[in-house]
Tab-separated table of C-alpha atoms in Angstrom:
chain	number	residue	atom	x	y	z
A	1	UNK	CA	-29.065	4.555	13.076
A	2	UNK	CA	-25.397	5.489	12.738
A	3	UNK	CA	-24.802	7.821	9.797
A	4	UNK	CA	-21.767	7.580	7.533
A	5	UNK	CA	-20.428	11.088	6.888
A	6	UNK	CA	-17.749	11.847	4.303
A	7	UNK	CA	-15.899	14.819	2.899
A	8	UNK	CA	-14.800	14.041	-0.663
A	9	UNK	CA	-12.954	16.684	-2.664
A	10	UNK	CA	-11.614	16.279	-6.199
A	11	UNK	CA	-12.403	12.523	-6.093
A	12	UNK	CA	-10.413	12.049	-2.906
A	13	UNK	CA	-11.722	11.306	0.575
A	14	UNK	CA	-10.379	13.954	2.923
A	15	UNK	CA	-12.194	12.951	6.109
A	16	UNK	CA	-15.006	10.744	7.331
A	17	UNK	CA	-16.892	9.654	10.416
A	18	UNK	CA	-19.058	6.668	11.333
A	19	UNK	CA	-20.323	7.022	14.877
A	20	UNK	CA	-17.235	7.366	17.059
A	21	UNK	CA	-14.901	6.084	14.307
A	22	UNK	CA	-13.040	8.730	12.318
A	23	UNK	CA	-10.951	8.139	9.210
A	24	UNK	CA	-9.005	9.771	6.373
A	25	UNK	CA	-7.306	11.106	4.415
A	26	UNK	CA	-7.300	8.360	1.760
A	27	UNK	CA	-5.295	8.239	-1.444
A	28	UNK	CA	-2.841	6.352	-3.617
A	29	UNK	CA	0.822	5.409	-3.534
A	30	UNK	CA	3.271	4.157	-6.137
A	31	UNK	CA	7.043	3.787	-6.351
A	32	UNK	CA	9.904	2.883	-8.624
A	33	UNK	CA	13.382	2.176	-7.238
A	34	UNK	CA	14.300	5.786	-6.503
A	35	UNK	CA	11.027	7.691	-6.212
A	36	UNK	CA	7.809	7.543	-4.212
A	37	UNK	CA	4.393	9.027	-5.010
A	38	UNK	CA	1.843	9.588	-2.247
A	39	UNK	CA	-1.162	11.798	-1.509
A	40	UNK	CA	-1.162	11.247	2.256
A	41	UNK	CA	2.515	11.468	3.215
A	42	UNK	CA	5.669	13.038	1.785
A	43	UNK	CA	6.701	12.298	-1.811
A	44	UNK	CA	10.316	11.380	-2.553
A	45	UNK	CA	12.070	12.163	-5.858
A	46	UNK	CA	8.712	12.638	-7.586
A	47	UNK	CA	6.724	15.621	-8.797
A	48	UNK	CA	3.315	16.344	-10.340
A	49	UNK	CA	3.188	18.557	-13.439
A	50	UNK	CA	0.311	19.182	-15.861
A	51	UNK	CA	-1.612	16.137	-14.680
A	52	UNK	CA	1.368	13.770	-14.927
A	53	UNK	CA	3.469	12.196	-12.177
A	54	UNK	CA	7.193	12.188	-12.900
A	55	UNK	CA	9.382	9.551	-11.229
A	56	UNK	CA	13.145	9.162	-11.771
A	57	UNK	CA	12.632	6.281	-14.237
A	58	UNK	CA	9.484	7.416	-16.051
A	59	UNK	CA	6.071	9.050	-16.081
A	60	UNK	CA	2.652	7.885	-14.895
A	61	UNK	CA	-0.890	9.134	-15.433
A	62	UNK	CA	-2.783	8.327	-12.222
A	63	UNK	CA	-6.554	8.544	-11.829
A	64	UNK	CA	-8.366	8.291	-8.487
A	65	UNK	CA	-12.151	8.145	-8.080
A	66	UNK	CA	-13.875	8.051	-4.679
A	67	UNK	CA	-17.642	7.951	-4.164
A	68	UNK	CA	-20.008	7.310	-1.298
A	69	UNK	CA	-22.483	5.201	-3.265
A	70	UNK	CA	-25.102	4.757	-0.518
A	71	UNK	CA	-25.647	5.072	3.226
A	72	UNK	CA	-23.061	2.434	4.143
A	73	UNK	CA	-20.548	2.084	1.294
A	74	UNK	CA	-17.641	3.984	-0.199
A	75	UNK	CA	-16.034	2.810	-3.451
A	76	UNK	CA	-12.474	3.793	-4.348
A	77	UNK	CA	-10.930	3.095	-7.759
A	78	UNK	CA	-7.439	3.928	-8.984
A	79	UNK	CA	-5.572	3.418	-12.233
A	80	UNK	CA	-1.870	3.871	-13.048
A	81	UNK	CA	-1.063	4.288	-16.759
A	82	UNK	CA	2.561	4.096	-17.897
A	83	UNK	CA	3.593	6.893	-20.258
A	84	UNK	CA	7.089	5.357	-20.494
A	85	UNK	CA	8.450	1.885	-19.796
A	86	UNK	CA	8.872	2.003	-16.016
A	87	UNK	CA	9.902	-0.598	-13.411
A	88	UNK	CA	7.602	-0.365	-10.389
A	89	UNK	CA	7.672	-1.729	-6.838
A	90	UNK	CA	3.929	-1.407	-6.318
A	91	UNK	CA	0.680	0.449	-6.938
A	92	UNK	CA	-1.584	1.130	-3.952
A	93	UNK	CA	-4.923	2.397	-2.683
A	94	UNK	CA	-4.287	3.629	0.871
A	95	UNK	CA	-6.937	3.869	3.596
A	96	UNK	CA	-6.247	5.396	7.029
A	97	UNK	CA	-8.411	5.029	10.162
A	98	UNK	CA	-7.909	6.632	13.582
A	99	UNK	CA	-7.250	3.925	16.166
A	100	UNK	CA	-9.097	5.558	19.080
A	101	UNK	CA	-12.456	3.813	18.593
A	102	UNK	CA	-11.154	0.618	16.942
A	103	UNK	CA	-10.232	-2.274	19.228
A	104	UNK	CA	-8.854	-4.782	16.695
A	105	UNK	CA	-8.176	-5.626	13.065
A	106	UNK	CA	-8.781	-8.870	11.196
A	107	UNK	CA	-7.016	-10.153	8.090
A	108	UNK	CA	-6.457	-13.671	6.774
A	109	UNK	CA	-8.689	-14.957	9.623
A	110	UNK	CA	-6.275	-13.607	12.242
A	111	UNK	CA	-7.173	-10.984	14.862
A	112	UNK	CA	-4.676	-8.277	15.829
A	113	UNK	CA	-4.650	-5.617	18.531
A	114	UNK	CA	-3.037	-2.239	17.899
A	115	UNK	CA	0.451	-2.367	19.451
A	116	UNK	CA	2.197	0.174	17.200
A	117	UNK	CA	4.146	-2.722	15.708
A	118	UNK	CA	4.309	-1.063	12.273
A	119	UNK	CA	4.052	-4.540	10.722
A	120	UNK	CA	2.672	-4.849	7.205
A	121	UNK	CA	0.402	-7.883	7.657
A	122	UNK	CA	0.348	-8.646	3.957
A	123	UNK	CA	-1.717	-11.434	2.378
A	124	UNK	CA	-3.102	-12.342	-1.070
A	125	UNK	CA	-6.619	-11.974	0.291
A	126	UNK	CA	-9.718	-10.028	-0.690
A	127	UNK	CA	-10.897	-8.754	2.685
A	128	UNK	CA	-9.799	-7.027	5.893
A	129	UNK	CA	-11.909	-5.796	8.814
A	130	UNK	CA	-11.676	-3.275	11.626
A	131	UNK	CA	-13.793	-3.882	14.722
A	132	UNK	CA	-14.980	-0.851	16.656
A	133	UNK	CA	-14.961	-0.561	20.434
A	134	UNK	CA	-18.779	-0.530	20.540
A	135	UNK	CA	-19.459	-3.252	17.996
A	136	UNK	CA	-19.247	-1.302	14.757
A	137	UNK	CA	-17.474	-3.044	11.885
A	138	UNK	CA	-15.661	-1.754	8.808
A	139	UNK	CA	-15.086	-4.257	6.004
A	140	UNK	CA	-12.589	-3.432	3.250
A	141	UNK	CA	-13.077	-5.613	0.183
A	142	UNK	CA	-10.731	-5.717	-2.784
A	143	UNK	CA	-12.734	-5.879	-6.014
A	144	UNK	CA	-11.631	-5.810	-9.640
A	145	UNK	CA	-7.898	-5.516	-10.287
A	146	UNK	CA	-5.708	-5.343	-13.378
A	147	UNK	CA	-2.053	-6.287	-13.032
A	148	UNK	CA	-1.029	-6.272	-16.720
A	149	UNK	CA	0.058	-9.898	-16.275
A	150	UNK	CA	2.991	-8.805	-14.087
A	151	UNK	CA	1.455	-7.765	-10.757
A	152	UNK	CA	-0.737	-9.623	-8.242
A	153	UNK	CA	-3.251	-8.178	-5.716
A	154	UNK	CA	-2.731	-8.157	-1.944
A	155	UNK	CA	-4.231	-6.498	1.112
A	156	UNK	CA	-2.319	-5.473	4.187
A	157	UNK	CA	-3.295	-4.345	7.660
A	158	UNK	CA	-0.844	-2.176	9.585
A	159	UNK	CA	-0.889	-0.669	13.090
A	160	UNK	CA	1.250	2.451	13.146
A	161	UNK	CA	1.283	5.322	15.655
A	162	UNK	CA	-2.316	6.508	16.132
A	163	UNK	CA	-3.719	4.808	13.042
A	164	UNK	CA	-4.780	1.605	11.413
A	165	UNK	CA	-3.692	1.536	7.762
A	166	UNK	CA	-5.167	-0.714	5.084
A	167	UNK	CA	-3.528	-1.001	1.675
A	168	UNK	CA	-4.904	-2.619	-1.432
A	169	UNK	CA	-1.685	-3.311	-3.242
A	170	UNK	CA	-0.445	-4.639	-6.588
A	171	UNK	CA	2.996	-6.261	-6.213
A	172	UNK	CA	5.337	-7.806	-8.812
A	173	UNK	CA	4.892	-11.498	-9.551
A	174	UNK	CA	7.626	-13.944	-10.529
A	175	UNK	CA	9.585	-14.012	-12.742
A	176	UNK	CA	10.566	-10.478	-11.751
A	177	UNK	CA	12.588	-8.047	-13.826
A	178	UNK	CA	14.699	-6.530	-11.042
A	179	UNK	CA	15.586	-7.217	-7.416
A	180	UNK	CA	16.537	-4.348	-5.168
A	181	UNK	CA	18.397	-5.740	-2.149
A	182	UNK	CA	19.108	-2.847	0.142
A	183	UNK	CA	19.921	-1.667	3.618
A	184	UNK	CA	18.711	1.802	4.533
A	185	UNK	CA	19.247	4.059	7.526
A	186	UNK	CA	18.831	7.750	8.289
A	187	UNK	CA	22.128	8.664	6.656
A	188	UNK	CA	22.352	6.521	3.533
A	189	UNK	CA	21.074	3.546	1.561
A	190	UNK	CA	23.331	0.683	0.479
A	191	UNK	CA	22.254	-1.530	-2.439
A	192	UNK	CA	23.701	-4.926	-3.317
A	193	UNK	CA	25.079	-5.488	-6.800
A	194	UNK	CA	22.544	-6.970	-9.241
A	195	UNK	CA	24.253	-10.417	-9.450
A	196	UNK	CA	24.178	-10.764	-5.659
A	197	UNK	CA	20.554	-9.639	-5.474
A	198	UNK	CA	19.618	-12.136	-8.203
A	199	UNK	CA	21.420	-14.962	-6.423
A	200	UNK	CA	19.565	-14.152	-3.191
A	201	UNK	CA	16.226	-14.169	-5.030
A	202	UNK	CA	16.957	-17.577	-6.570
A	203	UNK	CA	17.911	-19.085	-3.194
A	204	UNK	CA	14.624	-19.996	-1.515
A	205	UNK	CA	15.615	-19.608	2.176
A	206	UNK	CA	17.128	-16.168	1.555
A	207	UNK	CA	14.231	-15.109	-0.663
A	208	UNK	CA	11.656	-16.136	1.925
A	209	UNK	CA	13.551	-14.350	4.695
A	210	UNK	CA	14.414	-11.127	2.885
A	211	UNK	CA	11.301	-10.529	0.774
A	212	UNK	CA	10.025	-7.216	2.191
A	213	UNK	CA	11.555	-8.235	5.546
A	214	UNK	CA	11.410	-4.823	7.226
A	215	UNK	CA	7.765	-4.439	6.234
A	216	UNK	CA	6.778	-7.887	7.507
A	217	UNK	CA	8.706	-7.745	10.801
A	218	UNK	CA	7.876	-4.155	11.651
A	219	UNK	CA	9.337	-1.675	14.076
A	220	UNK	CA	12.759	-2.592	15.402
A	221	UNK	CA	13.716	-4.692	12.386
A	222	UNK	CA	16.785	-3.428	10.490
A	223	UNK	CA	15.906	-1.643	7.255
A	224	UNK	CA	17.073	-4.618	5.219
A	225	UNK	CA	14.886	-6.209	2.574
A	226	UNK	CA	14.651	-7.550	-0.957
A	227	UNK	CA	12.154	-5.649	-3.080
A	228	UNK	CA	11.177	-6.948	-6.541
A	229	UNK	CA	10.276	-4.657	-9.440
A	230	UNK	CA	8.512	-5.410	-12.721
A	231	UNK	CA	8.379	-3.253	-15.819
A	232	UNK	CA	5.070	-1.713	-16.805
A	233	UNK	CA	5.408	-1.028	-20.521
A	234	UNK	CA	4.337	2.237	-22.122
A	235	UNK	CA	0.554	2.258	-22.463
A	236	UNK	CA	-0.075	-0.540	-19.942
A	237	UNK	CA	-2.369	0.075	-16.984
A	238	UNK	CA	-2.516	-1.139	-13.393
A	239	UNK	CA	-5.839	-0.700	-11.602
A	240	UNK	CA	-7.576	-1.533	-8.317
A	241	UNK	CA	-11.057	-1.085	-6.874
A	242	UNK	CA	-11.954	-1.227	-3.181
A	243	UNK	CA	-15.290	-1.116	-1.377
A	244	UNK	CA	-15.374	0.037	2.243
A	245	UNK	CA	-18.573	-1.100	4.015
A	246	UNK	CA	-19.631	0.374	7.374
A	247	UNK	CA	-22.086	-1.383	9.699
């Protein structure tokens, strides 16, 4: 019988193995317009001090709990508490799996091979799967969520470099408070004026095209997209729970 092995430190999964499938590290992500919090990549315009995350537009108290509850299941829960009124792009639980022993991913009843497309295959669904080369299966299920009435739950499946990435993600729902319409490159980021961004968001063909366009279209797409933000008021909480089942 294949044994699930995990290294969990300070409520965070650092590394794991299930047969020939290896995975980790896992963590959280969150961003406002100008800053980005992450435990598995490089933060941007954000810092952690005395248990509090500081972004350019406000502060967050973030809690992450990770537990292997039995021989085949890991449960991850995260909460994001606003200590100031703060407009957020998203709140995320992030899972990373090495691609070597995984032949395909499934989300929204569609099967994908790993082509390093860097596409965020994003859907308002509760489940995604990774199928191992020798028949093993990992099922990621989105459980209880709290969006404070302003954010809706999604899952995405992404094939990037040597990894499969699964995000459980809370994203702003309409009507949104802000629209960030921007074009970014290595040297600078250009943002459209608020009236233009609002007009784009209210024009269905442009909205459908530009909503997180770079994320949806993947590698090779210009870094142009419309990103909505909603305000999480002081004291409000966003939360997600994910179960990762190995068989």
